[in-house]
Short mmCIF file of C-alpha atoms and ligand atoms in Angstrom, two decimals:
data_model
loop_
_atom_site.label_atom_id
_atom_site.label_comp_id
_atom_site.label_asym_id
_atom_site.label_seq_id
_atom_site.Cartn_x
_atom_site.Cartn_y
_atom_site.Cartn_z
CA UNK A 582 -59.33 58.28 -80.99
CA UNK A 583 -59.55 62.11 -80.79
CA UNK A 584 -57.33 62.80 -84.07
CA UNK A 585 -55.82 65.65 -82.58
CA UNK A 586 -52.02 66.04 -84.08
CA UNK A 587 -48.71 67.14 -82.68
CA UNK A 588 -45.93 69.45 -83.34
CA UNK A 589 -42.91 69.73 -81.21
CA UNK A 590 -40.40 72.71 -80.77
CA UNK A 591 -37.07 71.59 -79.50
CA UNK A 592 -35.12 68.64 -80.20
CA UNK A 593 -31.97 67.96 -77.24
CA UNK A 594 -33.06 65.69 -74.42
CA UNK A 595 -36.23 66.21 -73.94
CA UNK A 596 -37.92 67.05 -76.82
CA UNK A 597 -37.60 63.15 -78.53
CA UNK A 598 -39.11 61.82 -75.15
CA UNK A 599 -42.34 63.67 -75.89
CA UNK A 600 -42.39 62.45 -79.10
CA UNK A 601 -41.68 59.00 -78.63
CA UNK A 602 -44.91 59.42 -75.22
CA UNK A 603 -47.03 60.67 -78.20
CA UNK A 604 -47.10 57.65 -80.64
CA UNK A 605 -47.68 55.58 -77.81
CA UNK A 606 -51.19 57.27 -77.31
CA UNK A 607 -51.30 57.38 -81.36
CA UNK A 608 -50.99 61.16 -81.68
CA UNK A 609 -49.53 61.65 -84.83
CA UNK A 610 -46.72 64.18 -84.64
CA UNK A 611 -46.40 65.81 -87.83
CA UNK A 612 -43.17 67.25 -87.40
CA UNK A 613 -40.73 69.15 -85.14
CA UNK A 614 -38.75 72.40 -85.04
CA UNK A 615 -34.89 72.42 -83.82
CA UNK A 616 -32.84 75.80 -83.14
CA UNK A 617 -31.65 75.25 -87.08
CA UNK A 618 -32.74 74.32 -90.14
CA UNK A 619 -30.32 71.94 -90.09
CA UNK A 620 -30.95 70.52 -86.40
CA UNK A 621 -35.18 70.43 -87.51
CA UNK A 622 -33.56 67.95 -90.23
CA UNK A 623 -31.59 66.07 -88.24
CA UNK A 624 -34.19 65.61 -85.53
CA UNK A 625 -37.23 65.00 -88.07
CA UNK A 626 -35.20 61.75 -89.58
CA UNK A 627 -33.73 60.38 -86.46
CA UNK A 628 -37.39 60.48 -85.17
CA UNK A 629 -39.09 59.26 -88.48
CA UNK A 630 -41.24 62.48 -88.49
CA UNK A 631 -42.11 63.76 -92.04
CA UNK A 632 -42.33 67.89 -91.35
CA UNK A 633 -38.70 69.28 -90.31
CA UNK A 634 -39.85 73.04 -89.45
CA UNK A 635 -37.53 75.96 -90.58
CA UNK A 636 -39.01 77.98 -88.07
CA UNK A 637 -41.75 78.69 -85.38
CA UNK A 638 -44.20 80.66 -87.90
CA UNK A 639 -43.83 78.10 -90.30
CA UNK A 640 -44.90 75.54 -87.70
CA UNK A 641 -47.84 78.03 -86.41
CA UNK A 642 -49.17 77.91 -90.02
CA UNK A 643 -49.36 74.54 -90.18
CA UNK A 644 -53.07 74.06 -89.63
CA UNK A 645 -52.83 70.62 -88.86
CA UNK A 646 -51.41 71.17 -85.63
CA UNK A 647 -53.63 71.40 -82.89
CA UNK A 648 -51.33 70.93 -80.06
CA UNK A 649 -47.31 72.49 -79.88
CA UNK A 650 -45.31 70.88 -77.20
CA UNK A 651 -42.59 73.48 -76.32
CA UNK A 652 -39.46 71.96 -75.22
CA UNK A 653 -36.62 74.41 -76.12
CA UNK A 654 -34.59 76.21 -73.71
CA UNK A 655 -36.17 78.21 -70.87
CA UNK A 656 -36.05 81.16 -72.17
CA UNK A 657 -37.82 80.58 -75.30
CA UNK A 658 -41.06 79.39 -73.50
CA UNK A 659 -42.55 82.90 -73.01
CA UNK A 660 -42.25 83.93 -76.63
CA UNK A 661 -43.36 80.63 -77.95
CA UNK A 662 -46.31 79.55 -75.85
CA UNK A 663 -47.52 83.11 -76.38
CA UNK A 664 -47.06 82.60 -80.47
CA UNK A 665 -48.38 79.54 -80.37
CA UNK A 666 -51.87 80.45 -78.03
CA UNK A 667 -52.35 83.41 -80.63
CA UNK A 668 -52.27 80.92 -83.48
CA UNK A 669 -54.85 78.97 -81.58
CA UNK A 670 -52.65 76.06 -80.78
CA UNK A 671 -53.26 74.42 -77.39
CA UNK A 672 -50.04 74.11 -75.62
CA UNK A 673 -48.11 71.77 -73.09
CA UNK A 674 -44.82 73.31 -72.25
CA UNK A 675 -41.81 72.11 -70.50
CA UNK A 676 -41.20 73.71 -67.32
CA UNK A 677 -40.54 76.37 -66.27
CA UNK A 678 -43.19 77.50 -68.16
CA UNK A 679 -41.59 80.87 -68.42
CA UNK A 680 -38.29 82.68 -66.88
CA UNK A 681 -40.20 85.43 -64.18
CA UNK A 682 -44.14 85.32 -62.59
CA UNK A 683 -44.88 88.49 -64.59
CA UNK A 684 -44.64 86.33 -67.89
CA UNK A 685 -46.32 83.35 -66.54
CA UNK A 686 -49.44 85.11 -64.87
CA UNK A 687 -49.87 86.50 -68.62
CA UNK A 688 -49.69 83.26 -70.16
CA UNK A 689 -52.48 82.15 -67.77
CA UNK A 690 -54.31 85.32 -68.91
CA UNK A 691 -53.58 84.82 -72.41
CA UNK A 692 -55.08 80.51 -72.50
CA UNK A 693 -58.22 81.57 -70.37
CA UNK A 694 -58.98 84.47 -72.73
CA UNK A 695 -58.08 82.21 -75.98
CA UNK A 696 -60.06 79.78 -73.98
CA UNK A 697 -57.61 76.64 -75.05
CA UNK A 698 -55.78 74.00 -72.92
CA UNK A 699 -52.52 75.24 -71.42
CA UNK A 700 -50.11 72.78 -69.73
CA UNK A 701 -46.83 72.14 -67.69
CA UNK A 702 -45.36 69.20 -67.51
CA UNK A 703 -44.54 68.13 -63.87
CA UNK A 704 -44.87 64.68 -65.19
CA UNK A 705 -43.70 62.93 -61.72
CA UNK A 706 -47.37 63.59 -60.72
CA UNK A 707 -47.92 60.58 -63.06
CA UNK A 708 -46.30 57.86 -61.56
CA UNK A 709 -48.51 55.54 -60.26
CA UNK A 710 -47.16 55.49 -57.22
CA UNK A 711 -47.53 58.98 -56.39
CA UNK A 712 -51.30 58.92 -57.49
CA UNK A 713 -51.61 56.77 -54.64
CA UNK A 714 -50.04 58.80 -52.47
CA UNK A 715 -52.37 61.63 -53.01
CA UNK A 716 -55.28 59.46 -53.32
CA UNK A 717 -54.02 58.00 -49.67
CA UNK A 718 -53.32 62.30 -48.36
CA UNK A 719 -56.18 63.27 -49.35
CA UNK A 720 -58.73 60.79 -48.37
CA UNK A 721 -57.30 61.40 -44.50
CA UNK A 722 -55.60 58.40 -43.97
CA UNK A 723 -52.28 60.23 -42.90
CA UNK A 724 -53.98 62.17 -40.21
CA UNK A 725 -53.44 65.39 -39.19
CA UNK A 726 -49.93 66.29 -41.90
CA UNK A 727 -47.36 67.55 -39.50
CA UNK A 728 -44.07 67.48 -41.78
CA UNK A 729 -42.76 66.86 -45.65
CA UNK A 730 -39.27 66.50 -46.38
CA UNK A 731 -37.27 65.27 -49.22
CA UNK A 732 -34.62 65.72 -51.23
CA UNK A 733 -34.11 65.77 -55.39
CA UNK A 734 -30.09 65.62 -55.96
CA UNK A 735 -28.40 64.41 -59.42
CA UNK A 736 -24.84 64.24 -60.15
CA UNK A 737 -24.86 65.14 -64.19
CA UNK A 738 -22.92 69.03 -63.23
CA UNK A 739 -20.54 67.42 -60.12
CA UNK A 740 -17.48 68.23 -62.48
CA UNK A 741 -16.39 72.06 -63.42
CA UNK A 742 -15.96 70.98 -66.75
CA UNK A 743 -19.82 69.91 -66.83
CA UNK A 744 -22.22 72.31 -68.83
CA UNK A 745 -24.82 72.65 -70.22
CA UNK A 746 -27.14 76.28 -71.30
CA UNK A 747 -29.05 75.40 -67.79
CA UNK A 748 -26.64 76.45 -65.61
CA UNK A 749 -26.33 80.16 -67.62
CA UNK A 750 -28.87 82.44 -66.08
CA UNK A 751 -29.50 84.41 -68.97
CA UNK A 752 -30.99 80.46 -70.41
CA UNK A 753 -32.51 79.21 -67.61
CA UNK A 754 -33.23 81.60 -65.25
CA UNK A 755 -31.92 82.50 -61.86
CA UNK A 756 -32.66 80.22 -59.99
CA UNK A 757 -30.81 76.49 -61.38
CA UNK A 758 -30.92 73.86 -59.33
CA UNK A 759 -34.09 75.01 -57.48
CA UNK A 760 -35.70 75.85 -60.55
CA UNK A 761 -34.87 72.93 -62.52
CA UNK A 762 -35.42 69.46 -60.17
CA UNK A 763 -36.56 71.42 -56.97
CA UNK A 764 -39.90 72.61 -58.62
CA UNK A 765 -40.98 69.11 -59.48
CA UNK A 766 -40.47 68.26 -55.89
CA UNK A 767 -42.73 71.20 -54.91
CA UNK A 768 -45.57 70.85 -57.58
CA UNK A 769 -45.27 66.78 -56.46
CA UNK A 770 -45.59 67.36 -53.19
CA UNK A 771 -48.19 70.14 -53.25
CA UNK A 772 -50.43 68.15 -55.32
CA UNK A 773 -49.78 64.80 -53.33
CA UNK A 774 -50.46 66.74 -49.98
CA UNK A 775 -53.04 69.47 -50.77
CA UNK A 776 -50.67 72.13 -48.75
CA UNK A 777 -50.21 75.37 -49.52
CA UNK A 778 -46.50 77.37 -49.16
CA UNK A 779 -46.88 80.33 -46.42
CA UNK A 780 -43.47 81.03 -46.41
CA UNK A 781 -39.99 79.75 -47.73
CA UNK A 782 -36.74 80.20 -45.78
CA UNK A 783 -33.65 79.45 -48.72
CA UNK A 784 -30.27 78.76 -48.15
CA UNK A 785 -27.99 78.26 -51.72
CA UNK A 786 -24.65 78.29 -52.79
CA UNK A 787 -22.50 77.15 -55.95
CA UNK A 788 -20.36 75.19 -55.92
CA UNK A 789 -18.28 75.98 -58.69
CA UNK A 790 -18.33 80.05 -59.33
CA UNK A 791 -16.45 79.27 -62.42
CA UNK A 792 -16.99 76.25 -65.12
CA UNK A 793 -15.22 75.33 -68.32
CA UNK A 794 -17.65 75.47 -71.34
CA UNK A 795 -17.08 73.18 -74.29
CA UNK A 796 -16.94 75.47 -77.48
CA UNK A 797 -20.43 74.62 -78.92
CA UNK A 798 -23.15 73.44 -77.37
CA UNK A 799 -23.83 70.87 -74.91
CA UNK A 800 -26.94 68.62 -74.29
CA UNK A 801 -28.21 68.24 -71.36
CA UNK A 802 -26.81 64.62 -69.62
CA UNK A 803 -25.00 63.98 -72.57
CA UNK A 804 -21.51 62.08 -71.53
CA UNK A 805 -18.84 63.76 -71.94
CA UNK A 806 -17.38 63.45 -75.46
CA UNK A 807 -13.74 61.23 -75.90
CA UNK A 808 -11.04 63.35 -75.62
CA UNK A 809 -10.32 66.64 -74.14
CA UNK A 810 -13.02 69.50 -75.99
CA UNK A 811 -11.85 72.74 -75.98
CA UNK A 812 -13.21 74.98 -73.52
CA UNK A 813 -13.48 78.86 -72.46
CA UNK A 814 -14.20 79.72 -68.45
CA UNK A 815 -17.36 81.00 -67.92
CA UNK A 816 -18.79 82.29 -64.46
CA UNK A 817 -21.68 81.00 -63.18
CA UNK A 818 -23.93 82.47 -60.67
CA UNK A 819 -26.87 79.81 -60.64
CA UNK A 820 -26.71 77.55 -57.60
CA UNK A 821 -25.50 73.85 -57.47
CA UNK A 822 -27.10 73.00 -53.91
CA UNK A 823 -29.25 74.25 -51.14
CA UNK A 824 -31.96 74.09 -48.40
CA UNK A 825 -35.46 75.50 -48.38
CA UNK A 826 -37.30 75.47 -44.79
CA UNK A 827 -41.18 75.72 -45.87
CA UNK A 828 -44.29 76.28 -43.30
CA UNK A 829 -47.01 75.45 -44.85
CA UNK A 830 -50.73 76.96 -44.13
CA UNK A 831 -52.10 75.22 -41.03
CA UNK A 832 -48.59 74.72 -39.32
CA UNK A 833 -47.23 72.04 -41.07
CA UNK A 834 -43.40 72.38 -41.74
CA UNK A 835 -41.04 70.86 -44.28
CA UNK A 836 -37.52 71.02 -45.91
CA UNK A 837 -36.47 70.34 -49.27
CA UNK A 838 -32.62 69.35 -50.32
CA UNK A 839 -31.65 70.14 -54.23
CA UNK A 840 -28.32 69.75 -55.66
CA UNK A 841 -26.92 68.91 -59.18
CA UNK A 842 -23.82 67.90 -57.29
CA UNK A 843 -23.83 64.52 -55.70
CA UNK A 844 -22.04 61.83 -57.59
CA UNK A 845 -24.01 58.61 -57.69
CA UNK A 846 -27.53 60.58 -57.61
CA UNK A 847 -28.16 60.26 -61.12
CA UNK A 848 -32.12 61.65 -60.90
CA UNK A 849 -32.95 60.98 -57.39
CA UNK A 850 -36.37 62.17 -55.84
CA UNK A 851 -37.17 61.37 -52.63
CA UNK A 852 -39.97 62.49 -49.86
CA UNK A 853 -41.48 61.62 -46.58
CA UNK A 854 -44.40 62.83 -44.99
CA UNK A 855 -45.20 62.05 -41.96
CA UNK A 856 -49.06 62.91 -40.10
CA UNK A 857 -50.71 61.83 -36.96
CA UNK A 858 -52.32 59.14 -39.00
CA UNK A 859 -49.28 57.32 -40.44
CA UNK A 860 -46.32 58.27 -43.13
CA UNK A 861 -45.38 57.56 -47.07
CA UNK A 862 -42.43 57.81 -48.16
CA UNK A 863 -40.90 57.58 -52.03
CA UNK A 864 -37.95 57.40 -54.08
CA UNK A 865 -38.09 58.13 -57.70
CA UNK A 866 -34.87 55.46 -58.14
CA UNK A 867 -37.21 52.46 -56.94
CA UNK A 868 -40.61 54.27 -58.57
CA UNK A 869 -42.49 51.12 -58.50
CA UNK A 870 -43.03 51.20 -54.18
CA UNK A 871 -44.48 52.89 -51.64
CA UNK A 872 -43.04 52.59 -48.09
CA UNK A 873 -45.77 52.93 -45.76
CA UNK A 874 -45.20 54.05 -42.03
CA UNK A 875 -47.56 53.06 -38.96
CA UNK A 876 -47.06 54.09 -34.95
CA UNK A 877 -49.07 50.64 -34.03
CA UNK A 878 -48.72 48.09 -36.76
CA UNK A 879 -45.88 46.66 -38.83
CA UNK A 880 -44.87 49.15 -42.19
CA UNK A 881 -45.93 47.74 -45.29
CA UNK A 882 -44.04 48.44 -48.67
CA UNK A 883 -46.78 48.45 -51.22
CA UNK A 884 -45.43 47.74 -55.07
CA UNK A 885 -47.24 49.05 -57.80
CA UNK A 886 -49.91 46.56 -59.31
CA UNK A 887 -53.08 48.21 -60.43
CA UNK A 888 -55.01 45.31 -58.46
CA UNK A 889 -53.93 46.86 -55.35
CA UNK A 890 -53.70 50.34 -56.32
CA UNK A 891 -56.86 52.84 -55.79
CA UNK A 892 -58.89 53.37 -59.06
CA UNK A 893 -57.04 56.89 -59.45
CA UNK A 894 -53.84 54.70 -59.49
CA UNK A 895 -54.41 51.73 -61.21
CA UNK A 896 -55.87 53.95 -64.10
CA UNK A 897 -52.20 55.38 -64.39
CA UNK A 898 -50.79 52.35 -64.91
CA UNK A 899 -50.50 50.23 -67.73
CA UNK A 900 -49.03 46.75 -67.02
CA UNK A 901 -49.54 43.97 -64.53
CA UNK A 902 -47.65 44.30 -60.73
CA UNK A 903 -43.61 43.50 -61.13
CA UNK A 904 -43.53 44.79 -65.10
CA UNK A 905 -41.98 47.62 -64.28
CA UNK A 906 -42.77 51.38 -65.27
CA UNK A 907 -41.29 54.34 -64.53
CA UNK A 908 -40.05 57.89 -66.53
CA UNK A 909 -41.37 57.46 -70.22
CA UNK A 910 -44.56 56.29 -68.96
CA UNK A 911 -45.20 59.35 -66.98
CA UNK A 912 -45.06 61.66 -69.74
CA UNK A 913 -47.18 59.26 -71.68
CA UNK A 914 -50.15 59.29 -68.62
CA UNK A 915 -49.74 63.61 -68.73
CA UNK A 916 -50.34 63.77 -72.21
CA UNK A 917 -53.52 61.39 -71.91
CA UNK A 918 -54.65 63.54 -69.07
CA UNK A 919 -54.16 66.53 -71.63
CA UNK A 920 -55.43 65.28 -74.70
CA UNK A 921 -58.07 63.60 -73.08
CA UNK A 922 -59.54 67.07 -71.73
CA UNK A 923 -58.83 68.53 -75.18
CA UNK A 924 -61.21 66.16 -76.44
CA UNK A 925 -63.92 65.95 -73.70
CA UNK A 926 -63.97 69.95 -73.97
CA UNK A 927 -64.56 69.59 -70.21
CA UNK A 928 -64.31 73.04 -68.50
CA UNK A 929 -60.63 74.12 -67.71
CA UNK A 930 -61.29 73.18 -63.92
CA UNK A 931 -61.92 70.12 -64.91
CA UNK A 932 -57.96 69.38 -65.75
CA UNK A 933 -56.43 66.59 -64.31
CA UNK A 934 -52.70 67.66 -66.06
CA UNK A 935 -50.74 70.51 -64.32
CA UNK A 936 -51.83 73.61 -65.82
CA UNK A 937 -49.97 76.98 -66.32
CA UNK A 938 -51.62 78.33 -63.14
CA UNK A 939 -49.36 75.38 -61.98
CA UNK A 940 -46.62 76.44 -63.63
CA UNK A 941 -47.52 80.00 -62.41
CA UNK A 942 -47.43 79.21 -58.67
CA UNK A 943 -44.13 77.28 -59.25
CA UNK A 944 -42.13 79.99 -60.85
CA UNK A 945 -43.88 82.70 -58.42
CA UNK A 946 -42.55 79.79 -55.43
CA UNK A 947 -38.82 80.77 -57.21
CA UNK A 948 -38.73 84.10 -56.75
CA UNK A 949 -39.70 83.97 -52.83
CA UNK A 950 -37.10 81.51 -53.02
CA UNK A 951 -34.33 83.66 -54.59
CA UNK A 952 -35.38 86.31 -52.35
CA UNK A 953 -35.18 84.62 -49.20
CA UNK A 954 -31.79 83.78 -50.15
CA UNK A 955 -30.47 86.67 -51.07
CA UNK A 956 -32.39 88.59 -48.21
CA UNK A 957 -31.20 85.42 -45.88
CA UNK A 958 -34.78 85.94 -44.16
CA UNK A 959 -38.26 83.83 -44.38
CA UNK A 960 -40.55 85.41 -47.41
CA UNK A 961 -44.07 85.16 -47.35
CA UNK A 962 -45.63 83.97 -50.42
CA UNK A 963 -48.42 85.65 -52.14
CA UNK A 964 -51.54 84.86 -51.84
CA UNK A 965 -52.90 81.11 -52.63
CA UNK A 966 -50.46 79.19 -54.09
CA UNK A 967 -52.45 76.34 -54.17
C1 SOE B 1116 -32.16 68.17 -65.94
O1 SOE B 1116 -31.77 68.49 -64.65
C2 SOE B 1116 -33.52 67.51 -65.97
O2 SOE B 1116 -33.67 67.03 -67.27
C3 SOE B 1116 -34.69 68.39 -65.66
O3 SOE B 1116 -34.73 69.55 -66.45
C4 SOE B 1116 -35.96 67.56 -65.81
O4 SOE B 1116 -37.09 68.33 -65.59
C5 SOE B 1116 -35.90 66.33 -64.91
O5 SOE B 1116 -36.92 65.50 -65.28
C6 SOE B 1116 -34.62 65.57 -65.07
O6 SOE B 1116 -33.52 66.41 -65.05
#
């Protein structure tokens, strides 16, 4: 293997799943860093890592490390990713990869000029199913692509007395729900489709102005704890739901649905695109199929088994049709994609993970978003976006 080691900042929900994707490809993680001394501790043992970090220059200096994985709140990514690229540490950061476009077009400045690999993690690109789908877009077998709609709800913030630092805008940005599950349905279906945004029309609202926050902190989709906790009101202007109407370049339209508050959606994806060739549709809840429309000929459902997948496919998938795989292995296939270009010291074109220019077009899809919405118009976006 490529010997490259790991160190990863952050240590709630998501920061053990990287860790956990990494020893499965044999990346040795040589220790993690938690918003404490005392949380770095707590984290290293529960994980069986031997390095708990007391802070983020004592992890820079660790010149073991050749990769940081940053996976603390949002608005830590900026700071970090920037630390980290200056210590020459390649870096794959949650998204969003930072809170406003201004930060994130200098973080693709800053991994260009440091020349070093720079990634987002829009893992739901990685299911094998949705490799197909692109593979399946862009070869032309959909036709001309006239529409792309979808949805990505969850219920984990239905209650006022659910929270979490994501729904605080100060942590997490402006934009919540949009920012949080909507972008992975935009950088999904962008990549699956090859369309570009030429304009967003947004519609958002919140459901509950005011929520009741636990005293201490709260990880995200952790149950609620027994008993009653003792909470202070807090007012929250981050949306819980809305709409965004997109035209894409070329004419083709499409809506997206996001909300955090729809009981029985615990992390639901779903899209449909439809062309003058035929339509796919997906559901993150049943990842392992592929519903496949036709005008003229019965619709198929195709379940993932690399024998029938395309090569792009089946390479994302490990096991045999009907074992299935779904969220962990996603992260697992990014982090191949990454540390295999690491290795390969292909050109940075040449990356088949989501990169910060990604990232970049994402967060820079948020603002037009925000704006729309608050200007209750249709926004250009700038530029390419794809
Ligand atoms: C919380 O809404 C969250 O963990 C997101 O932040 C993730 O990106 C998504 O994978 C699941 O939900």
């Amino acid at each position: 293997m490529h010997g490259l080691q790991a160190a990863v900042v952050g240590t709630g929900f998501i920061g053990p799943v990287h860790v956990e994707a990494l020893r499965r490809l044999c990346v040795n993680v040589r220790g993690v860093l938690g918003s404490s001394g005392d949380k770095s501790r707590v984290a290293a043992a529960r994980l069986g890592v031997d390095t708990a970090y007391a802070s983020l220059e004592a992890l820079l200096a660790d010149d073991q490390v050749d990769v940081v994985h940053i996976t603390s709140p949002n608005y830590l990514h900026h700071e970090q990713t920037a630390a980290a690229l200056r210590a020459g540490k390649h870096v794959l950061c949650e998204k969003p990869l930072a809170m406003n476009a201004e930060e994130t077009a200098s973080l693709v400045a800053l991994a260009a000029e440091r020349g070093l690999a720079a990634g987002v993690n829009y893992n739901i690109r990685f299911y094998p199913i949705c490799v197909e789908a692109r593979e399946r877009a862009l070869s032309g077998s959909l036709g001309d692509v006239w529409s792309v709609v979808g949805s990505y709800v969850q219920d984990w913030l239905t209650r006022p007395t659910d929270y979490n630092w994501r729904v605080l805008a100060d942590r997490a940005g402006a934009l919540r729900a949009v920012a949080d599950i909507g972008t992975h349905w935009l950088d999904l279906l962008l990549h699956i489709s090859g369309l570009e945004v030429e304009a967003v029309m947004a519609d958002l609202s919140t459901v509950h102005p005011t929520r009741r926050r636990p005293v201490g902190e709260v990880e995200t989709f952790a149950a609620s704890a027994a008993g009653a906790p003792e909470t202070e009101p807090v007012d929250i202007d981050t949306e819980d739901q809305g709409s965004v109407l997109l035209r894409f370049r070329g004419g083709a339209h499409g809506n997206l649905w996001v909300s955090q508050t729809t009981p029985g959606r615990k992390n639901c994806l779903r899209f449909e695109i439809a062309g003058s060739g035929g339509s796919l549709a997906w559901n993150s809840e049943n990842p392992n199929e592929l519903w496949m429309g036709a005008r003229d000929e019965p619709n198929a459902l195709m379940l993932r088994d690399p024998s029938l997948l395309s090569g792009a496919a089946a390479g994302r998938a490990s096991l045999p049709g009907g074992h299935n795989e779904g969220f962990h292995d996603t992260f697992k296939e990014c982090f191949r994609a990454f540390y295999e270009h690491i290795a390969s010291v292909a050109p940075a074109e040449d990356a088949a993970y989501p990169t910060f220019a990604d990232g970049h077009r994402e967060v820079a899809l948020c603002e037009a978003i925000l704006r729309s919405h608050r200007e209750q118009r249709w926004v250009a976006t700038e530029g390419d976006n794809a």
